[in-house]
C-alpha cells in the first residue's frame, strides 16, 4: 500500500528511517478495518463508522502516542523496529491446566518467535478463581504488551495458531484450558466482526485483566467512542467491588516449591540459607570451602531440616577488598555444590540460588540445575547478565548497589533520602531488566542492606521497607532482605565477631518480616527460621 506523508519533519543525517517511520505512523491513523482488511482513506475519520467493522479513530498515530507516554532509552533501536512493528496491542494471558506459569511463558516465547509479534513488557501473574464456569481449577492470569506488524484479525489468527500449537482443546466455553490468549486492546482502535471485538467486551468486569493492565498502563483509557464505561483503568479498578479473597501476584521459585504471593497477608516468609563455598567471605569464609562431598551433603541436609526453602550458593566473595577470582574458578566452586544438592532427596522442592554477578557463571549454574540468579549488582557489573537471565527464563533477584564491592562504601550519598534513592535506582534496573526481556513475574527485589549504605541508612531501609514495597512502579514485587551478621549489626550490638551476631540479626529479621519481606537471607538457619516463624505468627496470621 502506497502513501503520501503530509507532515513536515526535521530530518537529521542519522534519521532517514525515522522520517519514514513517522510517515508510516501518520498514515496508520487513516485506516478503516473492515472484517480484518485495511484500506487507505483520504483523511482520518473523526466519528465512529459502521462499515461492517469499526473504524480506527485516534488523534495521534499509535507510535507517536506510545512514544509520548513511554519514552524509550534507545530511540535508534526503536526507529528500526517501528518500521516493521508499527502497532501496539495488549494480550491477556491465562492458564489453569498443567504447569500454568510454564504455559504462559511458552506462549510469550512463541509470540516472539513469530517475527510478527514482539513482547515488550509483561505484567505480574495473578492467581484467580475461575469465573463463569466455577467447577474448575484456579487460573494464572496476566497481560503482555506487544508490538506487531499484523492487523487485528491477523493477530487473532496468529494467537490462535499458538494456542493450537500448544495443544489447546476447547471443550466448553470459558472452561479449562492450558493456554488462553485474548486481544484486549489494539492501538487506540475499535474493531468488531463475528470473530473479534476490540476492546474486549468483558475486560472491565474482569479483575484479572484490570489489575495487570494497571501495572502497565494505569492512566490509559478506552477509546472514547466505545460502548463501555469511561475513565482510566486505574479509575475502573478503584471502583471494582472489593473481593473477599484479594488477588496477589505470584513469583515462581522452583518446581515443587510454592510460589511467592507477595500480597497474600497470610504468606509465609521464605528462609534463604547462605552457603558460601569460598575461602574469604566476611563471616563464614572457609567453612564450606574445599570440604568433602559427604560433609557438604550433611550441611545441606541440616539447612533444609532447619527450615531453609532456598539455598544460596556463592563462589565469589563480595566483601570490600575481596580478590576477584576468574569465572572458571567460581564455577569450580559452585557447580559441585549444585550437583550435591541435586543428589539429595531431601532437597526436592527446595530452590537453588546462585549468588553471582557474572553472566557465564549464572548460565552454567542454571543449566546445572539452579533456579534463581541472585545478582548483587542487578546486572550493572556484567552487561550480558540481564539478557542471559531473560534467555534462560530464570527467576532473578535484582539487588541495589552502587559501584563495586571495592568502591561501594564511598558511595553513600542520597540527597533525597535513602528510600527515594534506592527506589529510583531500582526502578532503573527494573526497566533495564524488562527491556532485556525478563518477565515481570520472574523478578525479586533487594534494597541492598550493607551495600553502599551507612549504618543509619541500613536502619532506615529496615524501618521503611513497607514504603519501598508500595513505591509507585515497585508494587507487587517480592522483596528479599539480607542483614545477617552485617557490620552495622555488630557496631550497634557491640559484637565484634561476625558469627556471634545472632541476636542482632534476629531483630533485623523480625523487622524485615514486619515490613513485608518475602525472603530473608541468613547464615544461622535454625535460629532465624524460628524467628521468621514467630514473626509470621505475629504479623501474618
Short mmCIF file of C-alpha atoms in Angstrom, two decimals:
data_model
loop_
_atom_site.label_atom_id
_atom_site.label_comp_id
_atom_site.label_asym_id
_atom_site.label_seq_id
_atom_site.Cartn_x
_atom_site.Cartn_y
_atom_site.Cartn_z
CA UNK A 1 0.00 0.00 0.00
CA UNK A 2 1.49 3.35 -1.03
CA UNK A 3 1.03 6.53 0.94
CA UNK A 4 1.85 10.21 0.93
CA UNK A 5 3.28 11.81 4.03
CA UNK A 6 1.56 15.14 4.64
CA UNK A 7 3.50 16.09 7.76
CA UNK A 8 6.74 18.09 7.85
CA UNK A 9 9.64 16.60 9.79
CA UNK A 10 13.14 17.73 10.62
CA UNK A 11 15.40 15.02 9.30
CA UNK A 12 18.95 14.65 10.62
CA UNK A 13 21.59 12.69 8.72
CA UNK A 14 21.00 9.76 11.06
CA UNK A 15 17.23 9.70 10.90
CA UNK A 16 16.04 8.94 7.39
CA UNK A 17 14.49 5.77 8.72
CA UNK A 18 12.86 7.77 11.50
CA UNK A 19 11.19 10.07 8.99
CA UNK A 20 9.91 7.05 7.07
CA UNK A 21 8.65 5.52 10.32
CA UNK A 22 6.82 8.68 11.32
CA UNK A 23 5.20 8.97 7.91
CA UNK A 24 4.07 5.37 8.15
CA UNK A 25 2.71 6.02 11.62
CA UNK A 26 0.91 9.11 10.33
CA UNK A 27 -0.90 7.07 7.70
CA UNK A 28 -1.81 4.40 10.25
CA UNK A 29 -4.49 6.73 11.61
CA UNK A 30 -6.10 6.80 8.18
CA UNK A 31 -7.21 3.21 8.23
CA UNK A 32 -10.57 1.53 8.34
CA UNK A 33 -10.80 -2.08 9.45
CA UNK A 34 -13.49 -3.89 7.50
CA UNK A 35 -13.60 -7.54 8.52
CA UNK A 36 -9.87 -7.56 9.02
CA UNK A 37 -8.82 -5.85 5.77
CA UNK A 38 -7.07 -2.50 5.85
CA UNK A 39 -7.83 0.17 3.25
CA UNK A 40 -6.36 3.64 2.83
CA UNK A 41 -8.59 6.67 3.25
CA UNK A 42 -8.08 10.25 2.09
CA UNK A 43 -8.38 11.65 5.59
CA UNK A 44 -8.58 10.33 9.10
CA UNK A 45 -12.18 9.58 10.15
CA UNK A 46 -13.46 11.67 13.00
CA UNK A 47 -16.54 9.74 14.02
CA UNK A 48 -17.47 6.14 14.52
CA UNK A 49 -18.39 4.45 11.23
CA UNK A 50 -20.31 1.26 10.74
CA UNK A 51 -18.85 -0.24 7.57
CA UNK A 52 -19.10 -3.90 8.67
CA UNK A 53 -16.22 -3.49 11.08
CA UNK A 54 -15.48 -0.49 13.28
CA UNK A 55 -13.27 2.42 12.34
CA UNK A 56 -9.85 3.02 13.83
CA UNK A 57 -10.01 6.60 15.09
CA UNK A 58 -7.40 8.47 17.05
CA UNK A 59 -5.95 11.93 17.18
CA UNK A 60 -2.35 10.74 17.12
CA UNK A 61 -0.67 7.78 15.49
CA UNK A 62 -0.10 4.72 17.63
CA UNK A 63 3.69 5.08 17.61
CA UNK A 64 3.56 8.81 18.41
CA UNK A 65 1.07 8.26 21.22
CA UNK A 66 3.08 5.36 22.61
CA UNK A 67 6.37 7.23 22.46
CA UNK A 68 4.89 10.26 24.23
CA UNK A 69 3.58 8.09 27.05
CA UNK A 70 6.53 5.70 27.34
CA UNK A 71 9.76 7.26 26.01
CA UNK A 72 12.46 4.76 25.10
CA UNK A 73 16.03 4.83 26.35
CA UNK A 74 17.30 3.65 22.96
CA UNK A 75 15.48 5.57 20.20
CA UNK A 76 17.63 4.26 17.33
CA UNK A 77 16.64 0.69 18.17
CA UNK A 78 13.00 1.69 18.31
CA UNK A 79 13.16 3.51 14.97
CA UNK A 80 14.23 0.33 13.22
CA UNK A 81 11.54 -1.67 14.98
CA UNK A 82 8.80 0.84 14.28
CA UNK A 83 9.24 0.46 10.51
CA UNK A 84 8.38 -3.20 10.89
CA UNK A 85 6.28 -3.28 14.07
CA UNK A 86 4.06 -0.20 13.99
CA UNK A 87 1.13 -1.34 16.15
CA UNK A 88 0.75 -1.80 19.90
CA UNK A 89 -1.60 -4.34 21.43
CA UNK A 90 -2.30 -5.82 24.84
CA UNK A 91 -2.88 -9.57 25.05
CA UNK A 92 -4.47 -11.24 28.06
CA UNK A 93 -2.73 -14.44 29.16
CA UNK A 94 -4.41 -17.28 31.06
CA UNK A 95 -3.91 -20.93 32.03
CA UNK A 96 -5.41 -23.36 34.52
CA UNK A 97 -4.08 -26.72 33.31
CA UNK A 98 -0.64 -28.26 33.74
CA UNK A 99 2.29 -26.05 34.72
CA UNK A 100 0.39 -22.80 34.36
CA UNK A 101 3.36 -20.44 34.57
CA UNK A 102 5.34 -22.55 32.10
CA UNK A 103 2.42 -22.50 29.66
CA UNK A 104 2.20 -18.70 29.78
CA UNK A 105 5.96 -18.35 29.38
CA UNK A 106 5.90 -20.70 26.40
CA UNK A 107 3.12 -18.64 24.80
CA UNK A 108 5.15 -15.42 25.23
CA UNK A 109 8.19 -17.11 23.70
CA UNK A 110 6.09 -18.38 20.80
CA UNK A 111 4.90 -14.83 20.12
CA UNK A 112 8.48 -13.61 20.00
CA UNK A 113 9.44 -16.42 17.62
CA UNK A 114 6.86 -15.45 15.02
CA UNK A 115 8.84 -12.40 13.90
CA UNK A 116 5.49 -10.61 13.60
CA UNK A 117 4.82 -10.13 17.31
CA UNK A 118 7.30 -8.86 19.88
CA UNK A 119 6.62 -8.92 23.62
CA UNK A 120 7.62 -5.52 25.02
CA UNK A 121 6.57 -5.84 28.66
CA UNK A 122 4.64 -8.21 30.85
CA UNK A 123 2.51 -7.64 33.91
CA UNK A 124 2.79 -9.76 37.01
CA UNK A 125 0.96 -13.07 37.02
CA UNK A 126 -2.07 -13.31 39.30
CA UNK A 127 -3.73 -16.48 40.60
CA UNK A 128 -7.51 -16.16 40.43
CA UNK A 129 -10.60 -18.25 40.95
CA UNK A 130 -12.47 -19.26 37.80
CA UNK A 131 -15.34 -17.06 36.60
CA UNK A 132 -18.48 -18.15 34.74
CA UNK A 133 -17.71 -21.90 34.89
CA UNK A 134 -16.83 -22.28 38.56
CA UNK A 135 -16.11 -26.01 38.80
CA UNK A 136 -12.50 -25.88 37.63
CA UNK A 137 -9.02 -25.17 39.00
CA UNK A 138 -7.67 -21.69 39.64
CA UNK A 139 -6.25 -19.71 36.77
CA UNK A 140 -2.98 -17.87 36.44
CA UNK A 141 -3.62 -14.64 34.53
CA UNK A 142 -1.60 -11.73 33.23
CA UNK A 143 -1.26 -9.29 30.35
CA UNK A 144 1.57 -8.64 27.94
CA UNK A 145 2.14 -5.55 25.83
CA UNK A 146 3.24 -6.40 22.31
CA UNK A 147 4.31 -4.64 19.15
CA UNK A 148 3.12 -6.16 15.91
CA UNK A 149 3.04 -5.71 12.16
CA UNK A 150 -0.30 -7.54 11.97
CA UNK A 151 -3.83 -6.22 11.62
CA UNK A 152 -6.27 -7.18 14.40
CA UNK A 153 -7.67 -10.21 12.58
CA UNK A 154 -4.19 -11.33 11.51
CA UNK A 155 -3.06 -11.03 15.11
CA UNK A 156 -6.02 -13.13 16.23
CA UNK A 157 -5.12 -15.81 13.67
CA UNK A 158 -1.52 -15.86 14.89
CA UNK A 159 -2.53 -16.14 18.55
CA UNK A 160 -4.98 -18.92 17.83
CA UNK A 161 -2.25 -20.69 15.89
CA UNK A 162 -0.06 -20.52 19.02
CA UNK A 163 -2.90 -21.92 21.13
CA UNK A 164 -3.33 -24.80 18.70
CA UNK A 165 0.40 -25.46 18.57
CA UNK A 166 0.44 -25.68 22.35
CA UNK A 167 -2.34 -28.27 22.30
CA UNK A 168 -5.31 -26.26 23.45
CA UNK A 169 -8.59 -28.14 23.04
CA UNK A 170 -11.76 -26.16 23.73
CA UNK A 171 -14.27 -28.44 25.43
CA UNK A 172 -16.74 -25.83 26.74
CA UNK A 173 -16.82 -22.07 26.50
CA UNK A 174 -14.83 -20.47 29.36
CA UNK A 175 -13.91 -23.93 30.58
CA UNK A 176 -10.47 -25.37 31.50
CA UNK A 177 -7.62 -24.62 29.09
CA UNK A 178 -3.88 -24.93 29.15
CA UNK A 179 -3.49 -21.57 27.40
CA UNK A 180 -5.79 -18.68 26.58
CA UNK A 181 -4.69 -15.65 24.55
CA UNK A 182 -7.15 -12.77 24.10
CA UNK A 183 -6.61 -9.40 22.42
CA UNK A 184 -7.97 -6.80 24.83
CA UNK A 185 -6.60 -3.61 23.20
CA UNK A 186 -5.10 -2.71 19.83
CA UNK A 187 -3.59 0.77 19.45
CA UNK A 188 -6.40 3.17 20.30
CA UNK A 189 -8.81 1.49 17.91
CA UNK A 190 -12.05 -0.42 17.90
CA UNK A 191 -12.83 -3.50 15.87
CA UNK A 192 -15.95 -5.64 15.55
CA UNK A 193 -16.86 -8.64 13.44
CA UNK A 194 -18.19 -12.12 14.06
CA UNK A 195 -14.81 -13.35 15.33
CA UNK A 196 -13.32 -10.48 17.28
CA UNK A 197 -14.27 -7.44 19.33
CA UNK A 198 -11.74 -4.83 20.43
CA UNK A 199 -11.71 -3.57 23.14
CA UNK A 200 -12.64 -6.91 24.67
CA UNK A 201 -16.28 -6.63 25.72
CA UNK A 202 -15.76 -8.28 29.14
CA UNK A 203 -12.48 -6.66 30.14
CA UNK A 204 -13.92 -4.17 32.64
CA UNK A 205 -15.73 -6.88 34.62
CA UNK A 206 -12.58 -8.97 34.99
CA UNK A 207 -10.29 -8.00 37.84
CA UNK A 208 -7.70 -10.43 36.49
CA UNK A 209 -7.47 -8.24 33.36
CA UNK A 210 -7.75 -4.82 35.01
CA UNK A 211 -5.06 -5.41 37.63
CA UNK A 212 -2.39 -6.48 35.11
CA UNK A 213 -3.35 -3.60 32.82
CA UNK A 214 -2.95 -1.16 35.72
CA UNK A 215 0.62 -2.39 36.21
CA UNK A 216 1.42 -1.48 32.62
CA UNK A 217 -0.83 1.44 31.65
CA UNK A 218 -2.77 2.62 34.73
CA UNK A 219 -3.71 6.00 33.22
CA UNK A 220 -4.75 4.64 29.85
CA UNK A 221 -8.44 4.77 28.93
CA UNK A 222 -10.61 3.02 26.40
CA UNK A 223 -11.29 4.78 23.10
CA UNK A 224 -13.96 7.45 23.70
CA UNK A 225 -16.44 6.02 21.19
CA UNK A 226 -16.78 2.52 22.68
CA UNK A 227 -19.93 1.41 24.48
CA UNK A 228 -18.13 0.80 27.78
CA UNK A 229 -17.76 2.97 30.90
CA UNK A 230 -15.32 5.87 30.60
CA UNK A 231 -12.36 6.51 32.87
CA UNK A 232 -8.79 5.28 33.23
CA UNK A 233 -8.07 1.65 34.04
CA UNK A 234 -6.90 2.71 37.50
CA UNK A 235 -10.21 4.51 37.99
CA UNK A 236 -12.12 1.42 36.87
CA UNK A 237 -10.13 -0.77 39.25
CA UNK A 238 -10.65 1.60 42.18
CA UNK A 239 -14.41 1.21 41.72
CA UNK A 240 -14.25 -2.56 41.42
CA UNK A 241 -16.18 -4.42 44.13
CA UNK A 242 -13.89 -5.42 47.00
CA UNK A 243 -13.08 -9.12 46.91
CA UNK A 244 -13.29 -11.40 49.94
CA UNK A 245 -10.27 -13.22 48.51
CA UNK A 246 -7.83 -10.46 47.38
CA UNK A 247 -5.68 -11.24 44.38
CA UNK A 248 -1.92 -11.50 44.74
CA UNK A 249 0.80 -11.57 42.10
CA UNK A 250 2.96 -14.67 42.18
CA UNK A 251 6.65 -15.34 41.62
CA UNK A 252 7.84 -18.87 40.80
CA UNK A 253 10.88 -20.16 42.66
CA UNK A 254 11.34 -23.83 41.78
CA UNK A 255 9.26 -26.86 40.75
CA UNK A 256 7.57 -28.32 43.80
CA UNK A 257 8.00 -25.14 45.86
CA UNK A 258 5.06 -22.83 46.45
CA UNK A 259 5.15 -19.57 44.51
CA UNK A 260 5.72 -16.35 46.41
CA UNK A 261 2.42 -14.50 46.74
CA UNK A 262 3.67 -11.07 47.75
CA UNK A 263 0.27 -9.57 48.57
CA UNK A 264 -1.12 -12.54 50.47
CA UNK A 265 -1.40 -11.27 54.06
CA UNK A 266 -1.00 -14.85 55.37
CA UNK A 267 2.04 -15.82 53.30
CA UNK A 268 4.99 -17.50 54.99
CA UNK A 269 8.44 -15.95 54.88
CA UNK A 270 10.97 -17.95 52.89
CA UNK A 271 14.31 -18.60 54.55
CA UNK A 272 17.28 -18.43 52.18
CA UNK A 273 20.33 -20.10 53.68
CA UNK A 274 23.76 -18.75 52.80
CA UNK A 275 26.15 -21.44 51.63
CA UNK A 276 29.41 -19.74 50.69
CA UNK A 277 31.88 -22.12 49.07
CA UNK A 278 34.65 -19.51 49.27
CA UNK A 279 37.76 -19.16 51.40
CA UNK A 280 37.23 -15.47 52.15
CA UNK A 281 33.58 -14.48 52.74
CA UNK A 282 33.22 -11.94 55.53
CA UNK A 283 31.71 -14.15 58.26
CA UNK A 284 31.97 -17.79 57.21
CA UNK A 285 34.83 -17.79 54.72
CA UNK A 286 36.42 -21.22 54.50
CA UNK A 287 33.74 -23.04 56.48
CA UNK A 288 32.38 -24.78 53.37
CA UNK A 289 35.43 -24.34 51.13
CA UNK A 290 37.09 -27.50 49.81
CA UNK A 291 35.19 -29.74 52.22
CA UNK A 292 34.37 -33.31 51.27
CA UNK A 293 31.18 -34.22 49.45
CA UNK A 294 29.73 -36.08 52.50
CA UNK A 295 30.41 -33.03 54.71
CA UNK A 296 28.75 -30.71 52.20
CA UNK A 297 25.75 -33.04 51.91
CA UNK A 298 25.39 -33.09 55.70
CA UNK A 299 25.44 -29.27 55.80
CA UNK A 300 22.79 -29.08 53.08
CA UNK A 301 20.54 -31.57 54.89
CA UNK A 302 20.99 -29.60 58.12
CA UNK A 303 19.95 -26.33 56.46
CA UNK A 304 16.87 -27.92 54.89
CA UNK A 305 15.86 -29.65 58.13
CA UNK A 306 16.23 -26.33 59.95
CA UNK A 307 13.74 -24.62 57.65
CA UNK A 308 15.60 -23.35 54.58
CA UNK A 309 13.46 -23.30 51.43
CA UNK A 310 16.14 -21.62 49.27
CA UNK A 311 19.86 -22.47 49.23
CA UNK A 312 22.04 -19.56 48.04
CA UNK A 313 25.42 -20.68 46.72
CA UNK A 314 28.28 -18.18 46.49
CA UNK A 315 31.62 -18.81 44.80
CA UNK A 316 32.91 -15.23 44.82
CA UNK A 317 33.07 -13.04 47.91
CA UNK A 318 31.53 -9.56 47.63
CA UNK A 319 33.03 -8.22 50.86
CA UNK A 320 35.04 -4.98 50.42
CA UNK A 321 38.56 -5.73 49.24
CA UNK A 322 37.92 -9.37 48.38
CA UNK A 323 40.11 -10.58 45.48
CA UNK A 324 38.23 -11.31 42.28
CA UNK A 325 38.59 -14.86 41.04
CA UNK A 326 38.03 -15.97 37.45
CA UNK A 327 34.72 -17.31 36.20
CA UNK A 328 36.35 -20.71 35.84
CA UNK A 329 37.39 -20.78 39.48
CA UNK A 330 33.99 -19.50 40.61
CA UNK A 331 32.31 -22.31 38.68
CA UNK A 332 34.72 -24.88 40.09
CA UNK A 333 33.40 -23.89 43.50
CA UNK A 334 29.69 -23.61 42.68
CA UNK A 335 28.94 -26.47 40.29
CA UNK A 336 29.92 -29.29 42.69
CA UNK A 337 27.65 -27.76 45.33
CA UNK A 338 24.73 -27.72 42.87
CA UNK A 339 25.46 -31.33 41.98
CA UNK A 340 25.49 -32.24 45.68
CA UNK A 341 22.13 -30.57 46.28
CA UNK A 342 20.55 -32.27 43.26
CA UNK A 343 21.69 -35.66 44.55
CA UNK A 344 19.97 -35.31 47.93
CA UNK A 345 16.31 -36.50 48.07
CA UNK A 346 15.60 -34.07 50.90
CA UNK A 347 16.35 -31.20 48.53
CA UNK A 348 13.38 -31.94 46.27
CA UNK A 349 11.16 -28.89 46.39
CA UNK A 350 13.96 -26.60 47.58
CA UNK A 351 15.09 -23.75 45.32
CA UNK A 352 18.75 -23.41 44.39
CA UNK A 353 20.07 -19.86 44.01
CA UNK A 354 23.46 -18.85 42.64
CA UNK A 355 24.95 -15.68 44.11
CA UNK A 356 26.90 -14.20 41.20
CA UNK A 357 27.21 -11.08 39.09
CA UNK A 358 28.73 -12.91 36.10
CA UNK A 359 26.51 -13.96 33.21
CA UNK A 360 28.58 -17.00 32.24
CA UNK A 361 28.53 -18.31 35.81
CA UNK A 362 24.78 -17.73 36.03
CA UNK A 363 24.18 -19.58 32.76
CA UNK A 364 26.29 -22.59 33.73
CA UNK A 365 24.65 -22.74 37.15
CA UNK A 366 21.10 -22.58 35.76
CA UNK A 367 21.92 -25.28 33.21
CA UNK A 368 23.33 -27.42 36.05
CA UNK A 369 20.05 -27.19 37.96
CA UNK A 370 19.91 -23.85 39.80
CA UNK A 371 16.62 -21.94 39.68
CA UNK A 372 17.45 -18.37 40.78
CA UNK A 373 20.17 -15.87 39.91
CA UNK A 374 20.96 -13.61 42.87
CA UNK A 375 22.90 -10.67 41.39
CA UNK A 376 24.20 -8.09 43.88
CA UNK A 377 24.67 -5.60 41.03
CA UNK A 378 21.28 -6.09 39.30
CA UNK A 379 23.13 -6.51 36.01
CA UNK A 380 25.43 -3.48 36.33
CA UNK A 381 28.69 -5.43 36.65
CA UNK A 382 28.11 -7.59 33.56
CA UNK A 383 26.16 -6.19 30.62
CA UNK A 384 25.32 -9.73 29.50
CA UNK A 385 23.64 -10.72 32.75
CA UNK A 386 20.10 -9.46 32.12
CA UNK A 387 19.84 -10.76 28.51
CA UNK A 388 21.24 -14.10 29.71
CA UNK A 389 18.67 -14.41 32.50
CA UNK A 390 15.91 -13.48 30.05
CA UNK A 391 17.03 -16.15 27.59
CA UNK A 392 17.22 -18.78 30.33
CA UNK A 393 13.81 -17.87 31.75
CA UNK A 394 15.15 -17.96 35.30
CA UNK A 395 13.95 -16.01 38.32
CA UNK A 396 16.35 -13.21 39.24
CA UNK A 397 16.93 -11.14 42.35
CA UNK A 398 17.90 -7.57 41.49
CA UNK A 399 19.79 -6.00 44.38
CA UNK A 400 20.54 -2.32 44.79
CA UNK A 401 24.22 -1.48 44.86
CA UNK A 402 26.44 1.34 43.68
CA UNK A 403 29.93 0.94 42.27
CA UNK A 404 31.77 -2.29 43.03
CA UNK A 405 32.48 -4.15 46.28
CA UNK A 406 35.75 -2.18 46.39
CA UNK A 407 34.14 1.28 45.99
CA UNK A 408 30.60 0.93 47.32
CA UNK A 409 31.33 2.17 50.87
CA UNK A 410 32.28 5.60 49.49
CA UNK A 411 29.02 5.95 47.54
CA UNK A 412 26.51 6.54 50.33
CA UNK A 413 25.19 9.99 49.42
CA UNK A 414 21.41 10.04 48.87
CA UNK A 415 20.39 13.75 48.68
CA UNK A 416 16.66 12.96 48.65
CA UNK A 417 16.90 10.24 51.28
CA UNK A 418 17.91 6.61 51.07
CA UNK A 419 14.42 5.24 50.40
CA UNK A 420 13.68 7.53 47.42
CA UNK A 421 17.23 6.99 46.19
CA UNK A 422 17.07 3.21 46.35
CA UNK A 423 13.57 3.19 44.86
CA UNK A 424 14.59 5.37 41.91
CA UNK A 425 17.69 3.35 41.13
CA UNK A 426 15.85 0.04 41.43
CA UNK A 427 13.23 1.37 39.02
CA UNK A 428 16.04 1.96 36.52
CA UNK A 429 17.29 -1.61 36.94
CA UNK A 430 13.76 -2.94 36.69
CA UNK A 431 13.30 -1.08 33.40
CA UNK A 432 16.60 -2.48 32.12
CA UNK A 433 15.52 -6.00 33.08
CA UNK A 434 12.19 -5.68 31.30
CA UNK A 435 13.86 -4.21 28.21
CA UNK A 436 16.23 -7.19 28.22
CA UNK A 437 13.21 -9.50 28.10
CA UNK A 438 12.90 -10.64 31.72
CA UNK A 439 9.27 -11.27 32.59
CA UNK A 440 7.91 -9.20 35.46
CA UNK A 441 6.80 -12.30 37.35
CA UNK A 442 10.41 -13.55 37.40
CA UNK A 443 11.81 -10.60 39.38
CA UNK A 444 12.60 -10.31 43.09
CA UNK A 445 13.93 -7.03 44.54
CA UNK A 446 16.50 -6.43 47.28
CA UNK A 447 17.29 -2.97 48.76
CA UNK A 448 20.92 -4.00 49.35
CA UNK A 449 21.38 -3.73 53.11
CA UNK A 450 25.07 -3.01 53.71
CA UNK A 451 25.88 -2.24 50.08
CA UNK A 452 26.59 1.47 49.50
CA UNK A 453 24.71 2.25 52.74
CA UNK A 454 25.90 3.54 56.09
CA UNK A 455 24.53 2.41 59.44
CA UNK A 456 21.65 4.87 59.64
CA UNK A 457 20.68 4.19 56.02
CA UNK A 458 20.56 0.44 56.70
CA UNK A 459 18.27 1.07 59.65
CA UNK A 460 16.09 3.42 57.62
CA UNK A 461 15.64 0.74 54.95
CA UNK A 462 14.55 -1.77 57.58
CA UNK A 463 12.13 0.76 59.08
CA UNK A 464 10.82 1.85 55.70
CA UNK A 465 10.59 -1.43 53.82
CA UNK A 466 6.83 -1.07 53.56
CA UNK A 467 7.35 2.30 51.81
CA UNK A 468 9.56 0.60 49.25
CA UNK A 469 7.00 -2.15 48.71
CA UNK A 470 4.36 0.50 47.96
CA UNK A 471 6.59 2.79 45.88
CA UNK A 472 4.98 3.61 42.51
CA UNK A 473 6.33 1.14 39.99
CA UNK A 474 7.62 -1.28 42.64
CA UNK A 475 4.25 -2.50 43.92
CA UNK A 476 3.59 -6.22 43.87
CA UNK A 477 7.20 -7.39 43.65
CA UNK A 478 8.55 -9.76 46.31
CA UNK A 479 11.40 -8.45 48.45
CA UNK A 480 14.49 -10.15 49.80
CA UNK A 481 16.31 -8.78 52.86
CA UNK A 482 19.87 -9.78 53.73
CA UNK A 483 21.01 -8.21 57.01
CA UNK A 484 22.56 -11.35 58.51
CA UNK A 485 25.72 -10.72 60.55
CA UNK A 486 26.36 -7.41 58.75
CA UNK A 487 28.88 -4.94 60.19
CA UNK A 488 26.22 -2.42 61.25
CA UNK A 489 24.63 -5.14 63.39
CA UNK A 490 27.97 -5.67 65.10
CA UNK A 491 28.52 -1.95 65.68
CA UNK A 492 25.09 -1.48 67.25
CA UNK A 493 25.25 -4.59 69.46
CA UNK A 494 28.96 -4.34 70.24
CA UNK A 495 29.63 -7.83 68.89
CA UNK A 496 32.93 -7.87 67.05
CA UNK A 497 32.93 -11.49 65.85
CA UNK A 498 30.56 -11.75 62.87
CA UNK A 499 29.42 -15.30 63.58
CA UNK A 500 28.26 -14.26 67.05
CA UNK A 501 25.81 -11.59 65.81
CA UNK A 502 22.82 -13.90 66.14
CA UNK A 503 20.61 -11.76 68.38
CA UNK A 504 21.13 -8.59 66.39
CA UNK A 505 20.38 -10.50 63.20
CA UNK A 506 17.21 -11.88 64.80
CA UNK A 507 15.95 -8.35 65.45
CA UNK A 508 16.68 -7.37 61.84
CA UNK A 509 14.85 -10.44 60.54
CA UNK A 510 11.83 -9.58 62.69
CA UNK A 511 11.81 -6.03 61.34
CA UNK A 512 12.06 -7.36 57.79
CA UNK A 513 9.06 -9.65 58.23
CA UNK A 514 7.03 -6.85 59.79
CA UNK A 515 7.93 -4.60 56.85
CA UNK A 516 6.72 -7.17 54.32
CA UNK A 517 9.84 -9.12 53.28
CA UNK A 518 9.11 -12.32 51.40
CA UNK A 519 12.59 -13.82 51.74
CA UNK A 520 15.22 -13.41 54.48
CA UNK A 521 18.79 -14.39 53.63
CA UNK A 522 20.61 -15.74 56.70
CA UNK A 523 23.65 -17.63 57.94
CA UNK A 524 22.15 -19.06 61.15
CA UNK A 525 19.37 -21.06 59.53
CA UNK A 526 17.96 -22.90 62.54
CA UNK A 527 17.70 -19.81 64.72
CA UNK A 528 16.44 -17.44 62.02
CA UNK A 529 13.87 -19.93 60.74
CA UNK A 530 12.39 -19.94 64.24
CA UNK A 531 12.45 -16.13 64.33
CA UNK A 532 10.71 -15.96 60.95
CA UNK A 533 8.02 -18.41 62.03
CA UNK A 534 7.35 -16.40 65.18
CA UNK A 535 7.28 -13.11 63.25
CA UNK A 536 4.88 -14.67 60.71
CA UNK A 537 2.61 -15.76 63.56
CA UNK A 538 2.51 -12.19 64.90
CA UNK A 539 2.09 -10.23 61.66
CA UNK A 540 0.80 -12.68 59.05
CA UNK A 541 -1.72 -14.89 60.79
#
